[in-house]
Every structure is written in structure tokens, then in C-alpha cells.
PDB file of C-alpha atoms in Angstrom:
ATOM      1  CA  MET R   1     -18.457 -13.516   8.186  1.00  0.00           C
ATOM      2  CA  TYR R   2     -17.379 -10.144   8.278  1.00  0.00           C
ATOM      3  CA  LEU R   3     -16.455 -10.173  11.826  1.00  0.00           C
ATOM      4  CA  ARG R   4     -14.995 -13.697  11.505  1.00  0.00           C
ATOM      5  CA  GLU R   5     -12.214 -12.082   8.653  1.00  0.00           C
ATOM      6  CA  LEU R   6     -11.657  -9.139  10.989  1.00  0.00           C
ATOM      7  CA  LYS R   7     -10.870 -11.411  13.872  1.00  0.00           C
ATOM      8  CA  ALA R   8      -8.655 -14.001  11.665  1.00  0.00           C
ATOM      9  CA  HIS R   9      -6.493 -10.984  10.580  1.00  0.00           C
ATOM     10  CA  ARG R  10      -6.479  -9.284  14.161  1.00  0.00           C
ATOM     11  CA  LYS R  11      -3.144 -10.328  15.352  1.00  0.00           C
ATOM     12  CA  SER R  12      -1.468  -9.812  11.938  1.00  0.00           C
ATOM     13  CA  LEU R  13      -2.998  -6.363  11.632  1.00  0.00           C
ATOM     14  CA  ILE R  14      -1.539  -5.450  15.453  1.00  0.00           C
ATOM     15  CA  ILE R  15       2.007  -6.591  14.132  1.00  0.00           C
ATOM     16  CA  TRP R  16       1.832  -4.449  10.904  1.00  0.00           C
ATOM     17  CA  CYS R  17       0.693  -1.399  13.050  1.00  0.00           C
ATOM     18  CA  ILE R  18       3.411  -2.000  15.478  1.00  0.00           C
ATOM     19  CA  GLY R  19       6.049  -2.302  12.661  1.00  0.00           C
ATOM     20  CA  MET R  20       4.564   1.085  10.981  1.00  0.00           C
ATOM     21  CA  MET R  21       4.963   3.296  14.165  1.00  0.00           C
ATOM     22  CA  ALA R  22       8.597   1.704  14.732  1.00  0.00           C
ATOM     23  CA  LEU R  23       9.450   2.881  11.048  1.00  0.00           C
ATOM     24  CA  ILE R  24       8.101   6.344  11.610  1.00  0.00           C
ATOM     25  CA  GLY R  25       9.582   6.734  15.105  1.00  0.00           C
ATOM     26  CA  ALA R  26      12.831   5.309  13.801  1.00  0.00           C
ATOM     27  CA  GLY R  27      13.060   7.636  10.794  1.00  0.00           C
ATOM     28  CA  MET R  28      12.248  10.782  12.502  1.00  0.00           C
ATOM     29  CA  SER R  29      14.678  10.098  15.266  1.00  0.00           C
ATOM     30  CA  GLU R  30      17.399  10.326  12.618  1.00  0.00           C
ATOM     31  CA  PHE R  31      16.046  13.654  11.373  1.00  0.00           C
ATOM     32  CA  GLY R  32      16.299  14.824  15.084  1.00  0.00           C
ATOM     33  CA  ALA R  33      19.896  13.541  15.163  1.00  0.00           C
ATOM     34  CA  PHE R  34      20.981  15.182  11.933  1.00  0.00           C
ATOM     35  CA  THR R  35      19.090  18.476  13.230  1.00  0.00           C
ATOM     36  CA  SER R  36      20.996  18.577  16.598  1.00  0.00           C
ATOM     37  CA  SER R  37      24.421  17.972  14.991  1.00  0.00           C
ATOM     38  CA  GLY R  38      24.041  21.050  12.520  1.00  0.00           C
ATOM     39  CA  GLN R  39      24.541  18.899   9.529  1.00  0.00           C
ATOM     40  CA  SER R  40      22.486  19.859   6.287  1.00  0.00           C
ATOM     41  CA  MET R  41      20.623  16.974   5.141  1.00  0.00           C
ATOM     42  CA  ASN R  42      19.856  18.849   1.687  1.00  0.00           C
ATOM     43  CA  ASP R  43      23.647  19.286   1.288  1.00  0.00           C
ATOM     44  CA  LEU R  44      24.195  15.599   1.977  1.00  0.00           C
ATOM     45  CA  MET R  45      21.428  14.283  -0.279  1.00  0.00           C
ATOM     46  CA  GLU R  46      22.695  16.606  -3.162  1.00  0.00           C
ATOM     47  CA  SER R  47      26.226  14.992  -2.962  1.00  0.00           C
ATOM     48  CA  MET R  48      24.846  11.567  -3.180  1.00  0.00           C
ATOM     49  CA  PRO R  49      24.866   9.980  -6.774  1.00  0.00           C
ATOM     50  CA  LYS R  50      21.359  10.126  -8.552  1.00  0.00           C
ATOM     51  CA  ALA R  51      20.758   6.335  -8.211  1.00  0.00           C
ATOM     52  CA  MET R  52      20.984   6.822  -4.180  1.00  0.00           C
ATOM     53  CA  GLN R  53      18.693   9.863  -4.216  1.00  0.00           C
ATOM     54  CA  SER R  54      16.408   7.656  -5.789  1.00  0.00           C
ATOM     55  CA  PHE R  55      16.659   4.823  -3.613  1.00  0.00           C
ATOM     56  CA  MET R  56      16.230   7.144  -0.612  1.00  0.00           C
ATOM     57  CA  GLY R  57      13.347   8.897  -2.050  1.00  0.00           C
ATOM     58  CA  GLY R  58      14.435  12.496  -1.302  1.00  0.00           C
ATOM     59  CA  GLY R  59      14.606  14.098  -4.786  1.00  0.00           C
ATOM     60  CA  GLY R  60      12.975  17.441  -4.735  1.00  0.00           C
ATOM     61  CA  LEU R  61      12.022  17.445  -0.889  1.00  0.00           C
ATOM     62  CA  ASP R  62      13.186  20.078   1.478  1.00  0.00           C
ATOM     63  CA  LEU R  63      15.051  17.763   4.020  1.00  0.00           C
ATOM     64  CA  SER R  64      15.746  20.601   6.434  1.00  0.00           C
ATOM     65  CA  ILE R  65      12.206  20.503   7.792  1.00  0.00           C
ATOM     66  CA  ALA R  66      10.243  17.746   9.419  1.00  0.00           C
ATOM     67  CA  VAL R  67       7.411  17.157   7.155  1.00  0.00           C
ATOM     68  CA  GLY R  68      10.014  17.143   4.155  1.00  0.00           C
ATOM     69  CA  TYR R  69      12.123  14.622   5.640  1.00  0.00           C
ATOM     70  CA  TYR R  70       8.966  12.664   6.419  1.00  0.00           C
ATOM     71  CA  GLY R  71       8.089  12.720   2.706  1.00  0.00           C
ATOM     72  CA  LEU R  72      11.609  10.728   2.257  1.00  0.00           C
ATOM     73  CA  LEU R  73      10.257   8.233   4.805  1.00  0.00           C
ATOM     74  CA  PHE R  74       6.925   8.170   3.262  1.00  0.00           C
ATOM     75  CA  LEU R  75       8.248   5.994   0.336  1.00  0.00           C
ATOM     76  CA  TYR R  76       9.056   3.241   2.735  1.00  0.00           C
ATOM     77  CA  VAL R  77       5.711   3.878   4.764  1.00  0.00           C
ATOM     78  CA  ILE R  78       3.617   3.312   1.563  1.00  0.00           C
ATOM     79  CA  LEU R  79       5.665   0.295   0.588  1.00  0.00           C
ATOM     80  CA  ILE R  80       4.806  -1.533   3.990  1.00  0.00           C
ATOM     81  CA  ALA R  81       1.271  -0.321   3.683  1.00  0.00           C
ATOM     82  CA  THR R  82       0.981  -1.587  -0.034  1.00  0.00           C
ATOM     83  CA  ILE R  83       2.649  -5.029   0.835  1.00  0.00           C
ATOM     84  CA  HIS R  84      -0.001  -5.668   3.373  1.00  0.00           C
ATOM     85  CA  ALA R  85      -2.393  -4.753   1.128  1.00  0.00           C
ATOM     86  CA  ALA R  86      -1.664  -7.003  -1.636  1.00  0.00           C
ATOM     87  CA  MET R  87      -0.994  -9.864   0.642  1.00  0.00           C
ATOM     88  CA  LEU R  88      -4.563  -9.275   2.519  1.00  0.00           C
ATOM     89  CA  GLY R  89      -6.099  -8.983  -0.624  1.00  0.00           C
ATOM     90  CA  ALA R  90      -4.861 -12.367  -1.984  1.00  0.00           C
ATOM     91  CA  THR R  91      -4.958 -14.458   1.106  1.00  0.00           C
ATOM     92  CA  ILE R  92      -8.194 -13.196   2.226  1.00  0.00           C
ATOM     93  CA  LEU R  93      -9.913 -14.657  -0.804  1.00  0.00           C
ATOM     94  CA  SER R  94      -7.766 -17.786  -1.395  1.00  0.00           C
ATOM     95  CA  LYS R  95      -7.159 -19.155   2.360  1.00  0.00           C
ATOM     96  CA  GLU R  96     -10.347 -20.919   2.143  1.00  0.00           C
ATOM     97  CA  GLU R  97      -8.915 -23.073  -0.790  1.00  0.00           C
ATOM     98  CA  ARG R  98      -5.565 -23.332   1.051  1.00  0.00           C
ATOM     99  CA  ASP R  99      -7.106 -24.220   4.365  1.00  0.00           C
ATOM    100  CA  LYS R 100      -9.668 -26.611   2.782  1.00  0.00           C
ATOM    101  CA  THR R 101     -12.761 -24.714   4.420  1.00  0.00           C
ATOM    102  CA  VAL R 102     -14.490 -24.036   1.138  1.00  0.00           C
ATOM    103  CA  GLU R 103     -17.405 -26.185   2.120  1.00  0.00           C
ATOM    104  CA  PHE R 104     -17.817 -24.668   5.373  1.00  0.00           C
ATOM    105  CA  LEU R 105     -18.015 -21.383   3.867  1.00  0.00           C
ATOM    106  CA  PHE R 106     -20.448 -22.426   1.033  1.00  0.00           C
ATOM    107  CA  VAL R 107     -22.858 -24.457   2.993  1.00  0.00           C
ATOM    108  CA  LYS R 108     -24.364 -20.965   4.344  1.00  0.00           C
ATOM    109  CA  PRO R 109     -27.112 -19.443   2.199  1.00  0.00           C
ATOM    110  CA  VAL R 110     -24.727 -16.747   0.772  1.00  0.00           C
ATOM    111  CA  THR R 111     -23.865 -16.196  -3.060  1.00  0.00           C
ATOM    112  CA  ARG R 112     -20.384 -16.139  -4.211  1.00  0.00           C
ATOM    113  CA  ARG R 113     -20.649 -12.249  -4.876  1.00  0.00           C
ATOM    114  CA  LYS R 114     -21.772 -11.663  -1.391  1.00  0.00           C
ATOM    115  CA  VAL R 115     -18.674 -13.811  -0.193  1.00  0.00           C
ATOM    116  CA  VAL R 116     -16.361 -11.822  -2.159  1.00  0.00           C
ATOM    117  CA  ALA R 117     -18.038  -8.183  -1.282  1.00  0.00           C
ATOM    118  CA  VAL R 118     -17.904  -9.107   2.542  1.00  0.00           C
ATOM    119  CA  LYS R 119     -14.143 -10.322   2.431  1.00  0.00           C
ATOM    120  CA  MET R 120     -13.052  -7.245   0.404  1.00  0.00           C
ATOM    121  CA  LEU R 121     -14.933  -5.068   2.799  1.00  0.00           C
ATOM    122  CA  ALA R 122     -12.784  -6.776   5.675  1.00  0.00           C
ATOM    123  CA  ALA R 123      -9.824  -6.029   3.893  1.00  0.00           C
ATOM    124  CA  LEU R 124     -10.513  -2.669   3.344  1.00  0.00           C
ATOM    125  CA  THR R 125     -11.433  -2.338   6.900  1.00  0.00           C
ATOM    126  CA  ASN R 126      -7.938  -3.804   7.891  1.00  0.00           C
ATOM    127  CA  ALA R 127      -6.249  -1.448   5.537  1.00  0.00           C
ATOM    128  CA  MET R 128      -8.123   1.746   7.108  1.00  0.00           C
ATOM    129  CA  ILE R 129      -7.095   0.780  10.572  1.00  0.00           C
ATOM    130  CA  LEU R 130      -3.316   0.626   9.529  1.00  0.00           C
ATOM    131  CA  THR R 131      -4.218   3.998   7.814  1.00  0.00           C
ATOM    132  CA  VAL R 132      -5.471   5.547  11.092  1.00  0.00           C
ATOM    133  CA  VAL R 133      -2.323   4.164  13.141  1.00  0.00           C
ATOM    134  CA  THR R 134      -0.186   5.641  10.584  1.00  0.00           C
ATOM    135  CA  TRP R 135      -1.962   9.004  10.368  1.00  0.00           C
ATOM    136  CA  ALA R 136      -2.082   9.433  14.292  1.00  0.00           C
ATOM    137  CA  ALA R 137       1.671   8.244  14.523  1.00  0.00           C
ATOM    138  CA  SER R 138       2.679  10.688  11.659  1.00  0.00           C
ATOM    139  CA  ILE R 139       0.802  13.592  13.391  1.00  0.00           C
ATOM    140  CA  ALA R 140       2.187  12.811  16.690  1.00  0.00           C
ATOM    141  CA  ILE R 141       5.987  12.109  15.801  1.00  0.00           C
ATOM    142  CA  VAL R 142       6.467  14.660  13.024  1.00  0.00           C
ATOM    143  CA  GLY R 143       4.481  17.131  14.910  1.00  0.00           C
ATOM    144  CA  HIS R 144       7.115  16.824  17.574  1.00  0.00           C
ATOM    145  CA  TYR R 145       9.876  17.482  15.340  1.00  0.00           C
ATOM    146  CA  ALA R 146       7.997  20.363  13.490  1.00  0.00           C
ATOM    147  CA  GLU R 147       8.661  23.060  15.709  1.00  0.00           C
ATOM    148  CA  GLY R 148       5.213  24.084  16.292  1.00  0.00           C
ATOM    149  CA  LYS R 149       4.346  23.993  12.500  1.00  0.00           C
ATOM    150  CA  ASP R 150       1.239  22.996  11.256  1.00  0.00           C
ATOM    151  CA  ILE R 151       1.707  19.785   9.656  1.00  0.00           C
ATOM    152  CA  THR R 152      -1.922  18.214   9.540  1.00  0.00           C
ATOM    153  CA  GLY R 153      -2.923  19.224   6.071  1.00  0.00           C
ATOM    154  CA  ASP R 154       0.496  17.814   4.485  1.00  0.00           C
ATOM    155  CA  ILE R 155       0.155  14.720   6.413  1.00  0.00           C
ATOM    156  CA  GLY R 156      -3.523  14.303   5.252  1.00  0.00           C
ATOM    157  CA  SER R 157      -2.477  14.709   1.595  1.00  0.00           C
ATOM    158  CA  LEU R 158      -0.097  11.887   1.878  1.00  0.00           C
ATOM    159  CA  MET R 159      -2.548   9.585   3.834  1.00  0.00           C
ATOM    160  CA  LEU R 160      -5.043  10.195   1.214  1.00  0.00           C
ATOM    161  CA  GLY R 161      -2.411   8.836  -1.569  1.00  0.00           C
ATOM    162  CA  MET R 162      -1.672   5.991   0.861  1.00  0.00           C
ATOM    163  CA  VAL R 163      -5.351   4.944   0.926  1.00  0.00           C
ATOM    164  CA  ILE R 164      -5.944   4.788  -2.608  1.00  0.00           C
ATOM    165  CA  LEU R 165      -2.520   2.660  -3.200  1.00  0.00           C
ATOM    166  CA  GLN R 166      -3.905   0.364  -0.739  1.00  0.00           C
ATOM    167  CA  VAL R 167      -7.167  -0.157  -2.256  1.00  0.00           C
ATOM    168  CA  LEU R 168      -5.549  -0.568  -5.438  1.00  0.00           C
ATOM    169  CA  PHE R 169      -3.431  -3.267  -4.318  1.00  0.00           C
ATOM    170  CA  ILE R 170      -6.102  -4.882  -2.213  1.00  0.00           C
ATOM    171  CA  VAL R 171      -7.888  -5.373  -5.609  1.00  0.00           C
ATOM    172  CA  ILE R 172      -4.840  -6.566  -7.431  1.00  0.00           C
ATOM    173  CA  GLY R 173      -4.523  -9.363  -4.690  1.00  0.00           C
ATOM    174  CA  THR R 174      -8.177 -10.439  -4.932  1.00  0.00           C
ATOM    175  CA  ALA R 175      -7.928 -10.307  -8.847  1.00  0.00           C
ATOM    176  CA  VAL R 176      -4.860 -12.489  -8.650  1.00  0.00           C
ATOM    177  CA  ALA R 177      -6.424 -14.913  -5.924  1.00  0.00           C
ATOM    178  CA  ALA R 178      -9.756 -15.105  -8.204  1.00  0.00           C
ATOM    179  CA  VAL R 179      -7.663 -15.844 -11.390  1.00  0.00           C
ATOM    180  CA  THR R 180      -4.956 -18.099 -10.448  1.00  0.00           C
ATOM    181  CA  LYS R 181      -5.512 -21.970 -10.034  1.00  0.00           C
ATOM    182  CA  ARG R 182      -2.853 -22.203  -7.098  1.00  0.00           C
ATOM    183  CA  PRO R 183      -4.390 -20.226  -4.128  1.00  0.00           C
ATOM    184  CA  GLY R 184      -1.324 -20.917  -2.248  1.00  0.00           C
ATOM    185  CA  LYS R 185       0.728 -18.886  -4.690  1.00  0.00           C
ATOM    186  CA  ALA R 186      -1.553 -15.914  -4.823  1.00  0.00           C
ATOM    187  CA  SER R 187       0.103 -13.748  -2.257  1.00  0.00           C
ATOM    188  CA  VAL R 188       3.455 -14.297  -3.804  1.00  0.00           C
ATOM    189  CA  VAL R 189       2.208 -13.444  -7.261  1.00  0.00           C
ATOM    190  CA  ALA R 190       0.409 -10.362  -5.735  1.00  0.00           C
ATOM    191  CA  THR R 191       3.513  -9.117  -3.930  1.00  0.00           C
ATOM    192  CA  SER R 192       5.886  -9.856  -6.913  1.00  0.00           C
ATOM    193  CA  ILE R 193       3.577  -7.414  -8.901  1.00  0.00           C
ATOM    194  CA  LEU R 194       4.049  -4.999  -6.252  1.00  0.00           C
ATOM    195  CA  LEU R 195       7.703  -5.376  -6.213  1.00  0.00           C
ATOM    196  CA  ILE R 196       8.277  -4.885 -10.000  1.00  0.00           C
ATOM    197  CA  THR R 197       6.125  -1.612 -10.108  1.00  0.00           C
ATOM    198  CA  PHE R 198       8.092  -0.408  -7.269  1.00  0.00           C
ATOM    199  CA  ILE R 199      11.434  -1.170  -8.786  1.00  0.00           C
ATOM    200  CA  LEU R 200      10.239   0.408 -12.091  1.00  0.00           C
ATOM    201  CA  SER R 201       9.301   3.602 -10.165  1.00  0.00           C
ATOM    202  CA  PHE R 202      13.165   3.623  -9.356  1.00  0.00           C
ATOM    203  CA  ALA R 203      14.212   2.921 -13.000  1.00  0.00           C
ATOM    204  CA  ILE R 204      11.920   5.582 -14.356  1.00  0.00           C
ATOM    205  CA  ASP R 205      14.159   8.178 -11.700  1.00  0.00           C
ATOM    206  CA  LEU R 206      17.177   6.968 -13.399  1.00  0.00           C
ATOM    207  CA  SER R 207      16.423   7.173 -16.951  1.00  0.00           C
ATOM    208  CA  GLU R 208      14.499   9.753 -18.721  1.00  0.00           C
ATOM    209  CA  LYS R 209      13.996   7.342 -21.775  1.00  0.00           C
ATOM    210  CA  ILE R 210      11.244   5.365 -19.989  1.00  0.00           C
ATOM    211  CA  GLU R 211       9.448   8.435 -18.382  1.00  0.00           C
ATOM    212  CA  GLY R 212       6.532   7.265 -20.527  1.00  0.00           C
ATOM    213  CA  MET R 213       6.259   4.052 -18.442  1.00  0.00           C
ATOM    214  CA  LYS R 214       5.416   6.232 -15.295  1.00  0.00           C
ATOM    215  CA  TYR R 215       1.671   5.301 -16.122  1.00  0.00           C
ATOM    216  CA  PHE R 216       2.524   1.557 -15.317  1.00  0.00           C
ATOM    217  CA  THR R 217       3.286   2.068 -11.877  1.00  0.00           C
ATOM    218  CA  PRO R 218       1.051   3.595  -9.293  1.00  0.00           C
ATOM    219  CA  PHE R 219       4.108   4.187  -7.190  1.00  0.00           C
ATOM    220  CA  LYS R 220       4.586   7.449  -9.350  1.00  0.00           C
ATOM    221  CA  TYR R 221       1.005   8.419  -9.067  1.00  0.00           C
ATOM    222  CA  PHE R 222       1.243   9.269  -5.568  1.00  0.00           C
ATOM    223  CA  GLU R 223       4.898  10.749  -4.958  1.00  0.00           C
ATOM    224  CA  ALA R 224       5.761  12.852  -1.645  1.00  0.00           C
ATOM    225  CA  LYS R 225       6.905  15.769  -3.408  1.00  0.00           C
ATOM    226  CA  ASN R 226       3.819  16.230  -5.730  1.00  0.00           C
ATOM    227  CA  LEU R 227       1.458  15.472  -2.767  1.00  0.00           C
ATOM    228  CA  LEU R 228       3.130  17.876  -0.592  1.00  0.00           C
ATOM    229  CA  ASP R 229       3.353  20.499  -3.424  1.00  0.00           C
ATOM    230  CA  ASP R 230       0.271  19.990  -5.187  1.00  0.00           C
ATOM    231  CA  GLY R 231      -1.916  17.532  -3.567  1.00  0.00           C
ATOM    232  CA  LEU R 232      -3.726  14.822  -5.364  1.00  0.00           C
ATOM    233  CA  GLU R 233      -3.404  14.878  -9.223  1.00  0.00           C
ATOM    234  CA  PRO R 234      -6.771  14.308 -10.864  1.00  0.00           C
ATOM    235  CA  LEU R 235      -5.206  12.114 -13.623  1.00  0.00           C
ATOM    236  CA  SER R 236      -3.624   9.971 -10.916  1.00  0.00           C
ATOM    237  CA  VAL R 237      -6.793   9.494  -9.144  1.00  0.00           C
ATOM    238  CA  GLY R 238      -8.853   8.661 -12.208  1.00  0.00           C
ATOM    239  CA  LEU R 239      -6.394   6.228 -13.435  1.00  0.00           C
ATOM    240  CA  SER R 240      -6.283   4.480  -9.847  1.00  0.00           C
ATOM    241  CA  PHE R 241     -10.066   4.334  -9.589  1.00  0.00           C
ATOM    242  CA  GLY R 242     -10.429   3.156 -13.175  1.00  0.00           C
ATOM    243  CA  MET R 243      -8.055   0.170 -12.246  1.00  0.00           C
ATOM    244  CA  ILE R 244      -9.862  -0.458  -8.878  1.00  0.00           C
ATOM    245  CA  ILE R 245     -13.040  -0.845 -10.687  1.00  0.00           C
ATOM    246  CA  VAL R 246     -11.649  -3.010 -13.586  1.00  0.00           C
ATOM    247  CA  LEU R 247     -10.003  -5.364 -10.971  1.00  0.00           C
ATOM    248  CA  ALA R 248     -12.945  -5.420  -8.809  1.00  0.00           C
ATOM    249  CA  VAL R 249     -15.195  -6.757 -11.653  1.00  0.00           C
ATOM    250  CA  VAL R 250     -12.463  -9.178 -12.603  1.00  0.00           C
ATOM    251  CA  THR R 251     -12.464 -10.642  -8.945  1.00  0.00           C
ATOM    252  CA  ILE R 252     -16.107 -11.175  -8.937  1.00  0.00           C
ATOM    253  CA  TRP R 253     -16.378 -12.311 -12.440  1.00  0.00           C
ATOM    254  CA  TYR R 254     -13.525 -15.170 -12.016  1.00  0.00           C
ATOM    255  CA  TYR R 255     -14.471 -16.122  -8.495  1.00  0.00           C
ATOM    256  CA  LYS R 256     -18.241 -16.685  -9.488  1.00  0.00           C
ATOM    257  CA  LYS R 257     -16.970 -19.103 -12.465  1.00  0.00           C
ATOM    258  CA  ARG R 258     -14.148 -20.762 -10.358  1.00  0.00           C
ATOM    259  CA  ASP R 259     -14.026 -24.335  -9.574  1.00  0.00           C
ATOM    260  CA  LEU R 260     -13.256 -24.212  -6.024  1.00  0.00           C
ATOM    261  CA  LYS R 261     -10.901 -26.965  -4.487  1.00  0.00           C
ATOM    262  CA  VAL R 262     -12.336 -28.201  -1.513  1.00  0.00           C
TER     263      VAL R 262
END
């Protein structure tokens, strides 16, 4: 069952990996162009309105160095990674009903709990493969522009944050798929939740009045500036793993009781 799931998502995973490498390559080539032209990215960013700075993800980063510019790009790297994770978590559990293959799955001597566990493991494997590809591409491409500076530790901190976010959105996707009565809409709902929390992170940057809402969006837990300066924050990691455990339990509980459509 595990290998079947990996095979089923193989082509889409390759496309996501290629897209991620293209994003990193294109983004860092812009850094090279700015550097060679003598323009100061820091001055350019400071001249922009606060809303644009937030949208670009560059607040507080030193954009004159390669890893600082990658921190700006990292906002969109994790957006791609988490969209992949949310859609994967939702579809890997709901596709049996959507494709009318539930009977084929449950004629095998396996419990629903095992089905959920295997599917979640396959989803995690796909996410880890995307992470490894992203990490390798980041080390190679950012390292090319880093002028010999060691960027391994900085990239590693960013990747750890990305891994936790991916796991969180995988279980958000599986929880939605387990709870919803419309399996075909599970990926849409999961992606909508992701985009709402992503937009909320921008809104918090623009207004200090809603600063307290940062705990409602995991994108604020693992911002590039904080990861590069201080590494992982224990509170953010604790909140993330707490939500992961709760959502995993919700997934198993509701899927066990679900009246599956054959």
C-alpha cells in the first residue's frame, strides 16, 4: 500500500521538485543581477511601502548577502512546499472515495487505522523528498552566490522550519479529508485554510493591532529572519507539534467512524 501511494504521486512530485528548483534558480539569479549592477537591495527595499515590504518578505533581512536574499525568497519556497503538503494530505486520504476505489482498499485485511497511518507515512515521504531536493538546490545555488561563505547552517535552519510546516499542513489536509462529507472538495478546503493563514501573516505585519493573532498562523512561527538570527523558537515548535498531534488524532478518529462512499 505504501509503495502504491508513492508510485501514484511520483509524477506530481517530480513536477513540484522541478518547480521548486526553478523558483530558487530564478530568484537567486535576480540577486546576481542586482549585485553585478551595483544596486543596493537594502536601499531599494527600504524605499518601498510597508505593505510591499511585507509582500516581498524582506523585512529585517540583509539583502546584500546571498543568504539574506534567500531569506526573502524563502517566503515563497515555504508557500509552494505547504501548498503541496496540504493538497497531498487531503487527496491521499480522500481519493479512494473520489475515485470509487474504497472497496478495493478495504477488501484487504487492514484496519482503517493502518490505512491512515500508511497513507500519512507516504505523504510524509513525499514531503521529505521535496525538502531534500529544496535543501540540495538551495545549498548549490545560494552557495554559488555566497562568495565562499558557509551557508549550510543557515539553510539547514530554514529547512527545519519548512519541514515542520509541511507536516502541519499534511495533517490539516488529512483532518479535512476525514471530517468532510465531500471528498472531492477536501483539497480545496485545505488549500483555502492555508491561504487564509498566509494572508493573515501579511495582515499582522501591516497592523500592530492584530499582533496577538500571530499564534493563529503557523507562517509567523517560522519566519526567515527569526530562523536565520535565532534558529527554531521552542514555543513555535511546541505549538506546531501540539497541533500536529491533535490533527493526527482527529484524522484517525473521524476516518474510523466515517461512512465511506463506495
